[in-house]
mmCIF file with all atom_site columns, C-alpha atoms in Angstrom:
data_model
loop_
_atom_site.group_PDB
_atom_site.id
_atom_site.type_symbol
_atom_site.label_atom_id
_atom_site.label_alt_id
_atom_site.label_comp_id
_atom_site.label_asym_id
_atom_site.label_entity_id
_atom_site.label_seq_id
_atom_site.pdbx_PDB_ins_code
_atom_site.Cartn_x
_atom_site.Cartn_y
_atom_site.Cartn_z
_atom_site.occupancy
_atom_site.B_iso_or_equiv
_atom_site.pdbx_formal_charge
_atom_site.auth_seq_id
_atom_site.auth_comp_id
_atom_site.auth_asym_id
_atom_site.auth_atom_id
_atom_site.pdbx_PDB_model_num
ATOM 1  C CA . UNK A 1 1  ? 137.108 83.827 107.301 1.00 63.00 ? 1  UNK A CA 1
ATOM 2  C CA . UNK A 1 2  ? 134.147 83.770 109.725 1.00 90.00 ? 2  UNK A CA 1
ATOM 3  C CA . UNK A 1 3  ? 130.234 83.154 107.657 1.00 95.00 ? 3  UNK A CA 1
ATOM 4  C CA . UNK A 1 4  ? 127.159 83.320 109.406 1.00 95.00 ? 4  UNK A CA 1
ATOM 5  C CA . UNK A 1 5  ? 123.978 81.669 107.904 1.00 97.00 ? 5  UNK A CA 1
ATOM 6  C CA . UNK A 1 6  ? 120.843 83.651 108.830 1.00 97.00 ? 6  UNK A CA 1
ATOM 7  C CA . UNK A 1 7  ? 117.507 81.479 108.433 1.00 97.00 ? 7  UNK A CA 1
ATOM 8  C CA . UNK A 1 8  ? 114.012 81.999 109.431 1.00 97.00 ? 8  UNK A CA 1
ATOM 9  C CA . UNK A 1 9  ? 110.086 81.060 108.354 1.00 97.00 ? 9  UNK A CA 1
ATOM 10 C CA . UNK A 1 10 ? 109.303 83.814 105.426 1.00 97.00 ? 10 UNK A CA 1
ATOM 11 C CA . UNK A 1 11 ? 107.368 86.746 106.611 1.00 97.00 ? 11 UNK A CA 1
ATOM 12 C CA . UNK A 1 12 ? 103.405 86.084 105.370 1.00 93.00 ? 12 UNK A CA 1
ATOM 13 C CA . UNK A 1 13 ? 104.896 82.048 104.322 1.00 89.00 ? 13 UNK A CA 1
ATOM 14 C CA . UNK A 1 14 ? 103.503 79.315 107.374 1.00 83.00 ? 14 UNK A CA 1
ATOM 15 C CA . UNK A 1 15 ? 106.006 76.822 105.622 1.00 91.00 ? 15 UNK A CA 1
ATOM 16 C CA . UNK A 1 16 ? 109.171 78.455 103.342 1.00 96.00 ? 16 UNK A CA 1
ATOM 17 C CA . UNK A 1 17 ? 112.244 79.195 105.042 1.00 97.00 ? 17 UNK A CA 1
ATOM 18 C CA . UNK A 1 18 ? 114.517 81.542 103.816 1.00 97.00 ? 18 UNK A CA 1
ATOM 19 C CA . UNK A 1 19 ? 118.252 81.925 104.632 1.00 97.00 ? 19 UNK A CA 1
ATOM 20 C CA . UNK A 1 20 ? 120.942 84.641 104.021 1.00 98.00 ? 20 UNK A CA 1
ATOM 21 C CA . UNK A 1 21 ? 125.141 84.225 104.045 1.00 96.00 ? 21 UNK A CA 1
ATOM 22 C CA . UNK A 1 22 ? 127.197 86.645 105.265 1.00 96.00 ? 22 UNK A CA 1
ATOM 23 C CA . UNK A 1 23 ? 130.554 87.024 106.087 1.00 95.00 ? 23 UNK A CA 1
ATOM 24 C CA . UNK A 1 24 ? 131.260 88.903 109.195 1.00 91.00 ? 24 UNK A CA 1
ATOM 25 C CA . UNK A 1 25 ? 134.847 90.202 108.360 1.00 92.00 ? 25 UNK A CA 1
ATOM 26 C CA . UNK A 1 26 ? 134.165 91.644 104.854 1.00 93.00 ? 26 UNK A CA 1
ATOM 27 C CA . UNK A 1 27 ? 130.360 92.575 105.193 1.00 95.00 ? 27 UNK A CA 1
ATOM 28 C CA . UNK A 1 28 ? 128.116 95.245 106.953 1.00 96.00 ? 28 UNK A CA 1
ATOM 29 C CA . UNK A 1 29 ? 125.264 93.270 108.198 1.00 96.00 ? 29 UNK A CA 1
ATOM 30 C CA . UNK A 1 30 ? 122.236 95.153 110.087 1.00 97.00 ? 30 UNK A CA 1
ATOM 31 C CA . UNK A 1 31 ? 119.527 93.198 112.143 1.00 97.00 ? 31 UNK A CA 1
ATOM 32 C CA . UNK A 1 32 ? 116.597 95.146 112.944 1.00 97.00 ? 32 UNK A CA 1
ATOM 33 C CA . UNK A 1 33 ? 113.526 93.931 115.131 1.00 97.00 ? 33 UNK A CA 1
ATOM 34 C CA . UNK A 1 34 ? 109.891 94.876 115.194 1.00 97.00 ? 34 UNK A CA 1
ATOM 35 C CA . UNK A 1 35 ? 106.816 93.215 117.113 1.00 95.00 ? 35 UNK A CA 1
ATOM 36 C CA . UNK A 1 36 ? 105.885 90.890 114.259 1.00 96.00 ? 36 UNK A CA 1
ATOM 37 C CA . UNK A 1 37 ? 109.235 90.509 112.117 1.00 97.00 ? 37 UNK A CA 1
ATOM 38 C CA . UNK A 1 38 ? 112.938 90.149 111.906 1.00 98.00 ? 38 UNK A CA 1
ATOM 39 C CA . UNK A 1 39 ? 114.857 92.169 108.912 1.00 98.00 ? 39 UNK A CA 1
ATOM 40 C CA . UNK A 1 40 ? 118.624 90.508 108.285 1.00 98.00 ? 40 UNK A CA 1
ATOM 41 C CA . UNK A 1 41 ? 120.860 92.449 106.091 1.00 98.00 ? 41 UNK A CA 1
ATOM 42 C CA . UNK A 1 42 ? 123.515 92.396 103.843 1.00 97.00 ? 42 UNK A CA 1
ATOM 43 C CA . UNK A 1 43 ? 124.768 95.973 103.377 1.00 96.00 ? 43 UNK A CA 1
ATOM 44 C CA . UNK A 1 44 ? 127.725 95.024 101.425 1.00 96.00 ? 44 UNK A CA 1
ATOM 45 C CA . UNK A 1 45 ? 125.429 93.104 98.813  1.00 96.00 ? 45 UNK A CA 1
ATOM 46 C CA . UNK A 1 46 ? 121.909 94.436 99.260  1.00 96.00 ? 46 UNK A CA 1
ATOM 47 C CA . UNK A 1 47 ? 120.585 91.893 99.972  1.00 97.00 ? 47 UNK A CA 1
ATOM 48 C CA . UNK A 1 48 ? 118.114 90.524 103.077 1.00 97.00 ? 48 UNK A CA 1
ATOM 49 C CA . UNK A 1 49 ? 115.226 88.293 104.513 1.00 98.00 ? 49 UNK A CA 1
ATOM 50 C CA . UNK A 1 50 ? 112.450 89.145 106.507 1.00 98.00 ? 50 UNK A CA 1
ATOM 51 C CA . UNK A 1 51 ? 111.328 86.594 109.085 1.00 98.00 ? 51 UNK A CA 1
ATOM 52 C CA . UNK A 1 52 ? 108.818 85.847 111.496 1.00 96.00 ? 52 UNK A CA 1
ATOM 53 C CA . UNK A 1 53 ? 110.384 87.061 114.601 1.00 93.00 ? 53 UNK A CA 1
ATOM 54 C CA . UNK A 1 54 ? 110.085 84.274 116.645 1.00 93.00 ? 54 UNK A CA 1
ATOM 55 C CA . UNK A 1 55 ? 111.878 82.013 113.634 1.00 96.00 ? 55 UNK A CA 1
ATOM 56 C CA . UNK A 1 56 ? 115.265 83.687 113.075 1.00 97.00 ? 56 UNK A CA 1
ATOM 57 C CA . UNK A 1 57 ? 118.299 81.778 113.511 1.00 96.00 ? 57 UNK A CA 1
ATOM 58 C CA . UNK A 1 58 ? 121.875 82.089 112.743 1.00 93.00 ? 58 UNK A CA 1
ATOM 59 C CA . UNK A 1 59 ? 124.252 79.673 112.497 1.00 95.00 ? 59 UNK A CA 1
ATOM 60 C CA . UNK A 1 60 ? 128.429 79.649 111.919 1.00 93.00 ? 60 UNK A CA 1
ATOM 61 C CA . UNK A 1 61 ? 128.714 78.150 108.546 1.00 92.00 ? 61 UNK A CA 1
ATOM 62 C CA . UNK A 1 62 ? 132.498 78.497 108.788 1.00 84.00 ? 62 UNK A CA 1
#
């Protein structure tokens, strides 16, 4: 079982980041991109972050 972590500086926030788990086998994840912010996904469970576009990370968690 493969998990990402998705983490970034809150949209609007200078200092609270924000992270989101999903797992890449079992989940529908969509990543979307604008000038000013990044939108992570969860499909599956409805939820998502929404990042400062320059902050987003991901990470395998495992």
């Amino acid at each position: 079982m493969k998990k990402l972590s998705y983490s970034g500086l809150k949209y609007g926030e200078s200092d609270m980041e924000i992270k989101l788990l999903v797992d890449i086998q079992n989940d529908w994840l969509e990543i979307t991109h604008t000038k000013e912010v990044s939108q992570v996904m969860n499909k599956t469970t409805g939820e998502y972050i929404v990042v400062n576009r320059n902050t987003l990370k991901f990470e395998v968690v495992s």
